[in-house]
mmCIF file of C-alpha atoms in Angstrom:
data_model
loop_
_atom_site.group_PDB
_atom_site.id
_atom_site.type_symbol
_atom_site.label_atom_id
_atom_site.label_comp_id
_atom_site.label_asym_id
_atom_site.label_seq_id
_atom_site.Cartn_x
_atom_site.Cartn_y
_atom_site.Cartn_z
ATOM 1 C CA MET A 11 93.690 88.320 57.550
ATOM 2 C CA ASN A 12 91.470 85.719 55.867
ATOM 3 C CA ALA A 13 87.719 85.622 56.220
ATOM 4 C CA ALA A 14 87.883 82.774 58.735
ATOM 5 C CA ALA A 15 90.248 84.764 60.940
ATOM 6 C CA LEU A 16 88.100 87.651 60.594
ATOM 7 C CA ALA A 17 84.931 85.808 61.609
ATOM 8 C CA SER A 18 86.673 84.500 64.667
ATOM 9 C CA LEU A 19 87.350 87.983 66.079
ATOM 10 C CA LEU A 20 85.842 89.032 69.189
ATOM 11 C CA PRO A 21 83.756 92.209 68.432
ATOM 12 C CA VAL A 22 85.235 94.019 71.041
ATOM 13 C CA ALA A 23 88.566 93.332 72.894
ATOM 14 C CA PRO A 24 90.242 96.080 74.853
ATOM 15 C CA ARG A 25 94.159 96.172 74.551
ATOM 16 C CA PRO A 26 95.717 95.388 77.825
ATOM 17 C CA ALA A 27 96.799 97.955 80.235
ATOM 18 C CA ALA A 28 100.174 98.748 81.304
ATOM 19 C CA GLU A 29 102.006 95.775 83.112
ATOM 20 C CA GLU A 30 98.467 93.971 83.367
ATOM 21 C CA ARG A 31 98.379 90.237 83.952
ATOM 22 C CA LEU A 32 96.612 87.758 81.548
ATOM 23 C CA SER A 33 94.144 86.724 84.111
ATOM 24 C CA SER A 34 92.991 90.497 84.911
ATOM 25 C CA TRP A 35 92.911 91.072 80.882
ATOM 26 C CA LEU A 36 90.705 87.887 80.356
ATOM 27 C CA SER A 37 88.300 88.945 83.113
ATOM 28 C CA ARG A 38 87.820 92.349 81.640
ATOM 29 C CA VAL A 39 87.266 90.925 78.254
ATOM 30 C CA ALA A 40 84.977 87.994 79.593
ATOM 31 C CA GLY A 41 82.971 90.576 81.803
ATOM 32 C CA ILE A 42 82.061 92.643 78.438
ATOM 33 C CA TYR A 43 80.256 89.356 77.384
ATOM 34 C CA GLY A 44 78.634 88.573 80.657
ATOM 35 C CA MET A 45 80.368 85.591 80.963
ATOM 36 C CA SER A 46 83.430 84.089 83.318
ATOM 37 C CA ALA A 47 87.186 84.092 82.219
ATOM 38 C CA ASN A 48 86.953 80.266 82.199
ATOM 39 C CA ALA A 49 83.892 80.451 79.786
ATOM 40 C CA LEU A 50 85.755 82.837 77.770
ATOM 41 C CA LEU A 51 88.832 80.417 77.518
ATOM 42 C CA ALA A 52 86.237 77.720 76.627
ATOM 43 C CA HIS A 53 85.001 79.681 73.818
ATOM 44 C CA PHE A 54 88.656 80.306 72.547
ATOM 45 C CA GLY A 55 88.970 76.387 72.511
ATOM 46 C CA LEU A 56 90.958 76.339 75.921
ATOM 47 C CA ALA A 57 88.139 74.642 77.902
ATOM 48 C CA GLY A 58 89.568 73.057 81.081
ATOM 49 C CA VAL A 59 92.619 75.329 81.589
ATOM 50 C CA SER A 60 92.335 78.406 83.935
ATOM 51 C CA ALA A 61 93.376 81.829 83.484
ATOM 52 C CA LEU A 62 95.949 81.584 86.358
ATOM 53 C CA THR A 63 97.513 78.604 85.007
ATOM 54 C CA LEU A 64 97.856 80.238 81.669
ATOM 55 C CA GLU A 65 99.607 83.223 82.585
ATOM 56 C CA GLN A 66 102.304 81.141 84.256
ATOM 57 C CA GLY A 67 103.509 80.150 80.888
ATOM 58 C CA LEU A 68 101.620 79.869 77.654
ATOM 59 C CA SER A 69 102.534 77.230 75.013
ATOM 60 C CA ALA A 70 102.868 78.511 71.318
ATOM 61 C CA GLY A 71 99.414 77.307 70.270
ATOM 62 C CA GLN A 72 97.887 78.802 73.382
ATOM 63 C CA GLY A 73 99.296 82.041 72.830
ATOM 64 C CA ALA A 74 98.414 82.369 69.231
ATOM 65 C CA LEU A 75 94.918 80.975 69.738
ATOM 66 C CA ILE A 76 94.330 83.947 72.110
ATOM 67 C CA ALA A 77 96.047 86.410 70.464
ATOM 68 C CA THR A 78 93.711 85.278 67.200
ATOM 69 C CA ARG A 79 90.681 85.684 68.494
ATOM 70 C CA ALA A 80 91.593 89.141 70.388
ATOM 71 C CA GLY A 81 93.086 90.489 67.321
ATOM 72 C CA LEU A 82 96.679 91.171 69.159
ATOM 73 C CA SER A 83 100.032 89.755 68.624
ATOM 74 C CA ALA A 84 101.244 86.576 70.266
ATOM 75 C CA GLN A 85 104.150 88.727 72.026
ATOM 76 C CA THR A 86 101.538 90.921 73.596
ATOM 77 C CA ILE A 87 99.592 87.959 75.020
ATOM 78 C CA ASP A 88 102.985 86.600 76.255
ATOM 79 C CA GLY A 89 103.876 89.614 77.776
ATOM 80 C CA MET A 90 101.018 89.551 80.370
ATOM 81 C CA THR A 91 102.202 86.295 81.653
ATOM 82 C CA PHE A 92 105.211 85.575 84.109
ATOM 83 C CA ALA A 93 106.973 83.461 81.480
ATOM 84 C CA GLY A 94 110.043 85.433 82.747
ATOM 85 C CA LEU A 95 110.148 83.658 86.112
ATOM 86 C CA ALA A 96 111.912 80.296 86.426
ATOM 87 C CA PRO A 97 109.875 77.455 87.173
ATOM 88 C CA HIS A 98 111.188 77.080 90.838
ATOM 89 C CA ALA A 99 109.981 80.556 91.370
ATOM 90 C CA ARG A 100 106.398 80.637 90.075
ATOM 91 C CA PHE A 101 104.821 79.448 93.757
ATOM 92 C CA VAL A 102 105.338 83.198 94.579
ATOM 93 C CA ILE A 103 102.886 84.248 92.225
ATOM 94 C CA ALA A 104 99.651 85.469 94.210
ATOM 95 C CA PRO A 105 96.233 84.691 92.580
ATOM 96 C CA SER A 106 95.094 88.548 93.341
ATOM 97 C CA ALA A 107 97.013 91.649 94.249
ATOM 98 C CA ARG A 108 99.388 91.049 97.326
ATOM 99 C CA TYR A 109 99.486 94.696 97.829
ATOM 100 C CA PHE A 110 97.808 97.856 97.072
ATOM 101 C CA CYS A 111 98.531 100.644 94.806
ATOM 102 C CA PRO A 112 96.433 104.144 95.803
ATOM 103 C CA ARG A 113 96.554 104.874 92.238
ATOM 104 C CA CYS A 114 95.866 101.792 90.401
ATOM 105 C CA ALA A 115 92.824 101.787 92.816
ATOM 106 C CA LYS A 116 91.300 104.340 90.505
ATOM 107 C CA THR A 117 90.861 101.333 87.899
ATOM 108 C CA PRO A 118 90.320 98.302 90.084
ATOM 109 C CA ALA A 119 89.291 95.957 87.552
ATOM 110 C CA ILE A 120 93.214 96.239 85.954
ATOM 111 C CA GLY A 121 95.507 93.897 87.982
ATOM 112 C CA ARG A 122 99.199 94.498 87.347
ATOM 113 C CA LYS A 123 101.836 92.040 87.256
ATOM 114 C CA GLY A 124 104.181 93.472 89.964
ATOM 115 C CA ALA A 125 101.237 93.273 92.435
ATOM 116 C CA ALA A 126 101.269 89.651 92.486
ATOM 117 C CA LEU A 127 105.081 89.404 93.357
ATOM 118 C CA PRO A 128 106.504 89.571 97.045
ATOM 119 C CA TRP A 129 109.398 91.798 96.194
ATOM 120 C CA MET A 130 107.645 94.466 94.495
ATOM 121 C CA PHE A 131 107.323 97.336 97.098
ATOM 122 C CA TRP A 132 106.724 100.296 94.507
ATOM 123 C CA CYS A 133 104.003 100.314 91.794
ATOM 124 C CA SER A 134 105.881 99.315 88.502
ATOM 125 C CA VAL A 135 103.482 101.749 86.532
ATOM 126 C CA HIS A 136 103.133 104.715 89.112
ATOM 127 C CA GLY A 137 106.452 104.358 90.874
ATOM 128 C CA VAL A 138 104.772 104.990 94.548
ATOM 129 C CA ARG A 139 104.923 102.856 97.644
ATOM 130 C CA LEU A 140 102.523 99.851 97.535
ATOM 131 C CA TRP A 141 100.365 99.755 100.855
ATOM 132 C CA ALA A 142 99.599 96.608 102.836
ATOM 133 C CA ARG A 143 96.701 94.614 101.480
ATOM 134 C CA GLU A 144 94.286 96.049 103.984
ATOM 135 C CA LYS A 145 95.101 99.327 102.742
ATOM 136 C CA ARG A 146 97.648 100.574 105.293
ATOM 137 C CA PRO A 147 100.790 102.460 104.070
ATOM 138 C CA ILE A 148 104.052 101.029 105.234
ATOM 139 C CA GLU A 149 104.791 104.578 106.650
ATOM 140 C CA SER A 150 102.132 103.310 109.421
ATOM 141 C CA PHE A 151 104.873 100.695 110.595
ATOM 142 C CA LEU A 152 107.948 102.185 109.920
ATOM 143 C CA PRO A 153 108.818 105.963 110.355
ATOM 144 C CA GLU A 154 109.769 107.888 107.202
ATOM 145 C CA ARG A 155 113.327 108.632 108.533
ATOM 146 C CA VAL A 156 113.883 104.686 108.885
ATOM 147 C CA LEU A 157 112.500 103.937 105.199
ATOM 148 C CA GLU A 158 114.772 106.606 104.085
ATOM 149 C CA ARG A 159 117.577 104.550 105.358
ATOM 150 C CA LEU A 160 116.168 101.082 104.342
ATOM 151 C CA ASP A 161 115.039 101.685 100.944
ATOM 152 C CA PRO A 162 118.368 101.199 99.256
ATOM 153 C CA PRO A 163 118.876 97.942 100.954
ATOM 154 C CA ALA A 164 115.452 96.963 100.100
ATOM 155 C CA ARG A 165 115.781 97.727 96.538
ATOM 156 C CA ARG A 166 119.151 95.664 96.131
ATOM 157 C CA GLY A 167 117.383 92.910 98.286
ATOM 158 C CA ALA A 168 114.389 92.957 95.693
ATOM 159 C CA ALA A 169 117.009 92.945 92.982
ATOM 160 C CA ARG A 170 118.583 89.829 93.744
ATOM 161 C CA PHE A 171 114.877 88.175 94.510
ATOM 162 C CA VAL A 172 114.249 88.774 90.886
ATOM 163 C CA ALA A 173 117.645 87.367 89.861
ATOM 164 C CA TRP A 174 116.970 84.172 91.618
ATOM 165 C CA ALA A 175 113.459 83.987 90.207
ATOM 166 C CA GLU A 176 114.649 84.405 86.739
ATOM 167 C CA ASP A 177 117.575 82.009 87.275
ATOM 168 C CA ARG A 178 120.228 84.577 86.772
ATOM 169 C CA ASP A 179 121.584 84.917 90.121
ATOM 170 C CA ALA A 180 125.255 85.530 89.237
ATOM 171 C CA ILE A 181 126.066 86.032 93.223
ATOM 172 C CA GLY A 182 124.662 82.585 94.156
ATOM 173 C CA GLU A 183 126.679 81.137 91.182
ATOM 174 C CA THR A 184 129.966 82.127 92.667
ATOM 175 C CA SER A 185 129.797 79.826 95.701
ATOM 176 C CA ALA A 186 128.315 82.686 97.835
ATOM 177 C CA PRO A 187 124.827 81.685 99.876
ATOM 178 C CA THR A 188 121.944 81.194 97.536
ATOM 179 C CA VAL A 189 118.949 83.154 98.272
ATOM 180 C CA PRO A 190 117.084 80.084 99.542
ATOM 181 C CA GLU A 191 119.929 79.424 102.143
ATOM 182 C CA LEU A 192 119.826 83.174 103.180
ATOM 183 C CA LEU A 193 116.246 83.140 103.701
ATOM 184 C CA ARG A 194 116.649 79.875 105.805
ATOM 185 C CA PHE A 195 119.335 81.763 107.797
ATOM 186 C CA LEU A 196 117.166 84.759 108.369
ATOM 187 C CA THR A 197 113.816 82.701 109.519
ATOM 188 C CA THR A 198 115.837 80.310 111.784
ATOM 189 C CA SER A 199 115.375 80.837 115.670
ATOM 190 C CA TYR A 200 118.336 82.358 117.226
ATOM 191 C CA ARG A 201 116.529 82.408 120.560
ATOM 192 C CA ARG A 202 113.839 80.579 122.338
ATOM 193 C CA PRO A 203 110.302 81.845 121.965
ATOM 194 C CA SER A 204 109.566 84.276 124.682
ATOM 195 C CA PRO A 205 106.734 86.554 125.701
ATOM 196 C CA PRO A 206 106.874 90.153 124.516
ATOM 197 C CA SER A 207 109.266 92.139 126.478
ATOM 198 C CA LEU A 208 108.567 95.302 128.072
ATOM 199 C CA ALA A 209 109.952 97.176 124.888
ATOM 200 C CA GLU A 210 107.520 95.455 122.932
ATOM 201 C CA GLN A 211 104.602 95.799 124.877
ATOM 202 C CA PRO A 212 102.283 98.693 124.354
ATOM 203 C CA ARG A 213 101.689 101.211 127.160
ATOM 204 C CA LEU A 214 98.366 99.732 128.758
ATOM 205 C CA SER A 215 96.387 100.541 131.882
ATOM 206 C CA LEU A 216 96.102 97.878 134.533
ATOM 207 C CA GLU A 217 92.794 97.121 133.458
ATOM 208 C CA ALA A 218 93.837 96.638 129.942
ATOM 209 C CA ARG A 219 96.831 94.575 131.077
ATOM 210 C CA ARG A 220 94.192 92.185 132.819
ATOM 211 C CA ALA A 221 92.000 91.848 129.608
ATOM 212 C CA ASN A 222 95.171 91.267 127.578
ATOM 213 C CA HIS A 223 96.979 88.760 129.810
ATOM 214 C CA ALA A 224 96.897 86.043 127.225
ATOM 215 C CA PHE A 225 98.889 88.239 124.806
ATOM 216 C CA LEU A 226 101.359 89.497 127.319
ATOM 217 C CA ILE A 227 102.493 86.036 128.019
ATOM 218 C CA ARG A 228 102.158 84.294 124.504
ATOM 219 C CA PRO A 229 105.747 83.471 123.519
ATOM 220 C CA ILE A 230 107.023 85.148 120.187
ATOM 221 C CA VAL A 231 109.276 83.131 117.748
ATOM 222 C CA ARG A 232 112.570 84.850 117.983
ATOM 223 C CA GLN A 233 114.407 84.643 114.388
ATOM 224 C CA ALA A 234 117.842 85.872 113.044
ATOM 225 C CA LEU A 235 115.934 88.462 110.968
ATOM 226 C CA LEU A 236 115.471 90.518 114.102
ATOM 227 C CA VAL A 237 119.400 90.897 114.537
ATOM 228 C CA VAL A 238 120.104 91.140 110.647
ATOM 229 C CA ALA A 239 117.174 93.911 110.340
ATOM 230 C CA PRO A 240 116.895 95.480 113.867
ATOM 231 C CA GLU A 241 114.794 98.372 112.469
ATOM 232 C CA TYR A 242 112.268 95.608 112.015
ATOM 233 C CA ASP A 243 112.801 94.238 115.378
ATOM 234 C CA ARG A 244 112.028 97.605 116.858
ATOM 235 C CA PHE A 245 108.928 99.079 114.897
ATOM 236 C CA ALA A 246 107.262 95.905 113.610
ATOM 237 C CA PRO A 247 104.014 94.771 115.356
ATOM 238 C CA VAL A 248 105.032 92.152 117.834
ATOM 239 C CA LEU A 249 102.593 89.264 116.606
ATOM 240 C CA ALA A 250 103.918 90.220 113.146
ATOM 241 C CA LYS A 251 107.491 89.529 113.651
ATOM 242 C CA PRO A 252 107.654 85.796 113.052
ATOM 243 C CA VAL A 253 107.748 84.774 109.368
ATOM 244 C CA ARG A 254 107.523 81.387 107.872
ATOM 245 C CA PRO A 255 110.676 79.401 107.255
ATOM 246 C CA GLY A 256 112.428 79.746 104.241
ATOM 247 C CA LEU A 257 111.253 80.316 101.011
ATOM 248 C CA ALA A 258 107.413 80.376 102.198
ATOM 249 C CA ALA A 259 108.276 83.443 104.351
ATOM 250 C CA LEU A 260 108.364 85.164 100.980
ATOM 251 C CA ALA A 261 105.588 83.540 99.204
ATOM 252 C CA CYS A 262 103.083 84.298 102.296
ATOM 253 C CA GLY A 263 104.641 87.194 103.845
ATOM 254 C CA SER A 264 103.149 90.564 104.526
ATOM 255 C CA LEU A 265 104.368 93.796 103.012
ATOM 256 C CA LEU A 266 106.212 94.740 105.987
ATOM 257 C CA GLN A 267 107.450 91.262 106.382
ATOM 258 C CA ASN A 268 108.823 90.930 102.668
ATOM 259 C CA TYR A 269 110.457 94.449 103.002
ATOM 260 C CA ALA A 270 112.621 93.287 105.908
ATOM 261 C CA LEU A 271 113.460 90.219 104.210
ATOM 262 C CA ALA A 272 114.563 92.240 101.368
ATOM 263 C CA VAL A 273 116.544 94.381 103.653
ATOM 264 C CA GLY A 274 117.878 91.324 105.494
ATOM 265 C CA VAL A 275 118.887 89.425 102.068
ATOM 266 C CA ALA A 276 120.702 92.488 100.915
ATOM 267 C CA ARG A 277 122.646 92.966 104.215
ATOM 268 C CA LEU A 278 123.811 89.164 104.191
ATOM 269 C CA THR A 279 124.711 89.492 100.527
ATOM 270 C CA GLU A 280 126.953 92.367 101.096
ATOM 271 C CA ASN A 281 128.447 91.440 104.359
ATOM 272 C CA PRO A 282 127.535 87.792 105.470
ATOM 273 C CA VAL A 283 130.309 87.542 107.878
ATOM 274 C CA GLU A 284 129.414 90.412 110.188
ATOM 275 C CA HIS A 285 125.687 89.688 110.168
ATOM 276 C CA ALA A 286 125.958 86.028 110.854
ATOM 277 C CA ALA A 287 128.405 86.630 113.420
ATOM 278 C CA ALA A 288 126.115 88.960 115.208
ATOM 279 C CA ALA A 289 123.317 86.620 115.189
ATOM 280 C CA LEU A 290 125.537 84.077 116.485
ATOM 281 C CA ALA A 291 126.974 86.342 119.255
ATOM 282 C CA VAL A 292 123.289 87.153 121.010
ATOM 283 C CA ALA A 293 122.278 83.395 120.262
ATOM 284 C CA ASP A 294 121.333 81.347 123.281
ATOM 285 C CA ALA A 295 122.604 77.550 123.160
ATOM 286 C CA GLU A 296 119.519 76.298 121.104
ATOM 287 C CA GLY A 297 119.513 79.256 118.720
ATOM 288 C CA GLU A 298 123.311 78.998 118.026
ATOM 289 C CA THR A 299 122.833 75.113 117.189
ATOM 290 C CA ASN A 300 120.065 76.231 114.743
ATOM 291 C CA LEU A 301 122.065 78.929 113.222
ATOM 292 C CA ARG A 302 125.252 76.566 112.629
ATOM 293 C CA ARG A 303 123.097 73.831 111.185
ATOM 294 C CA ILE A 304 121.999 76.351 108.583
ATOM 295 C CA LEU A 305 125.400 77.448 108.020
ATOM 296 C CA THR A 306 126.744 74.122 107.099
ATOM 297 C CA THR A 307 125.599 75.021 103.548
ATOM 298 C CA TRP A 308 127.555 78.130 103.242
ATOM 299 C CA PRO A 309 130.956 78.234 101.768
ATOM 300 C CA SER A 310 133.674 76.768 104.044
ATOM 301 C CA ALA A 311 135.740 80.169 103.446
ATOM 302 C CA THR A 312 132.828 82.181 104.678
ATOM 303 C CA ARG A 313 132.193 79.831 107.801
ATOM 304 C CA ARG A 314 135.599 80.323 108.781
ATOM 305 C CA ARG A 315 135.454 84.072 108.611
ATOM 306 C CA ILE A 316 132.264 83.900 110.560
ATOM 307 C CA GLY A 317 134.231 81.898 113.280
ATOM 308 C CA VAL A 318 136.690 84.633 113.442
ATOM 309 C CA GLU A 319 134.488 87.471 113.589
ATOM 310 C CA LEU A 320 132.471 85.580 116.319
ATOM 311 C CA ARG A 321 135.655 84.934 118.593
ATOM 312 C CA ARG A 322 136.531 88.694 118.015
ATOM 313 C CA LEU A 323 132.885 89.905 119.403
ATOM 314 C CA THR A 324 133.129 87.479 122.337
ATOM 315 C CA ASP A 325 136.596 87.979 123.150
ATOM 316 C CA ALA A 326 135.607 91.845 123.430
ATOM 317 C CA GLN A 327 133.319 90.980 126.441
ATOM 318 C CA PRO A 328 134.443 90.642 130.083
ATOM 319 C CA ALA A 329 135.012 87.352 130.886
ATOM 320 C CA GLY A 330 131.745 85.485 131.769
ATOM 321 C CA LYS A 331 129.385 88.186 130.424
ATOM 322 C CA ALA A 332 127.234 87.368 127.453
ATOM 323 C CA PRO A 333 127.547 90.144 124.235
ATOM 324 C CA ARG A 334 125.634 93.230 125.046
ATOM 325 C CA ARG A 335 122.374 93.432 123.179
ATOM 326 C CA ARG A 336 121.367 96.335 121.390
ATOM 327 C CA ARG A 337 119.133 98.535 123.403
ATOM 328 C CA LEU A 338 115.262 98.419 122.570
ATOM 329 C CA GLN A 339 113.254 101.477 123.130
ATOM 330 C CA LEU A 340 109.731 101.683 124.315
ATOM 331 C CA SER A 341 106.995 101.494 121.909
ATOM 332 C CA SER A 342 105.944 105.105 120.949
ATOM 333 C CA ILE A 343 102.326 103.699 120.134
ATOM 334 C CA ASN A 344 99.802 104.288 122.980
ATOM 335 C CA TYR A 345 97.252 101.291 122.954
ATOM 336 C CA ALA A 346 95.848 102.029 126.299
ATOM 337 C CA ARG A 347 92.559 103.056 125.117
ATOM 338 C CA VAL A 348 92.164 99.937 122.696
ATOM 339 C CA PRO A 349 90.251 97.188 124.502
ATOM 340 C CA GLN A 350 91.511 94.358 121.904
ATOM 341 C CA ILE A 351 95.030 95.238 120.849
ATOM 342 C CA SER A 352 95.610 92.099 119.075
ATOM 343 C CA ALA A 353 94.113 93.585 115.875
ATOM 344 C CA ARG A 354 96.371 96.506 116.131
ATOM 345 C CA LEU A 355 99.481 94.384 116.409
ATOM 346 C CA VAL A 356 99.301 92.330 112.989
ATOM 347 C CA PRO A 357 99.487 94.512 109.653
#
């Protein structure tokens, strides 16, 4: 290293923590000198470029410039970015942590890359379950016995999300439905919006029911995700069940919603015929039209098999009788003493 390079080195520049994102590291370095991350970048000669923009992908010159000033390698700087994600997936990167790791919280100044991505349900460093942003564990929504059953498909669904984001989704390249197509199906309404059913309503006193009448008659969107992931339908807070359409569901969803979407994507990936037919079988006329419109983008061979399975399901029912819906159980949560239940029904 020559004299000019030595003179440009920062006096102090901590090494990145494991899986730390670039914006987090730059903020930590800038904090040592009492400045903002943008001011530090301007000092590096990168004025007008934000840390959040840089971490989506550095040019060779940008990475080398930061590395030279910090005394690190360009590979180390690049390793803190999301360069591995394809351009079509970078919109899902959150500017701050989506979820909360109780062990990472001991060093809150360090932001991990995994915490910015919607398909990370376990901490990439500590391996523990991530909590919802408001520091609620997912066990507060789904019982442990249910999570044990759902964890394997959630991991497989997350793996497919990663493959799609890194532009290496081999399944989608074999004429099978792609991740965006599966998400469009899961987030499409299969029935008209309807108020919470008796099974979805918390146990309330007469006074509480009167106080929360607006909630009890509020129509809730009913999407195919509820059929493909009935565990989510059963245990999710009723106001939290609807998700945004398509890829926006993944980008804007809560921890519970994205966990359910991963389960749904895994099940549709492994058995698209059975799950798509099941959703069509319980759909109303409007919902069936919605779902069939989405299915037009699926391979024709898969659509034919879905039609055969749907006929099998409907033929198994007595004439004139709609397919039997799965039995819903009453909520086990007692909200009777909660004056305002709405906050408890959203994760």
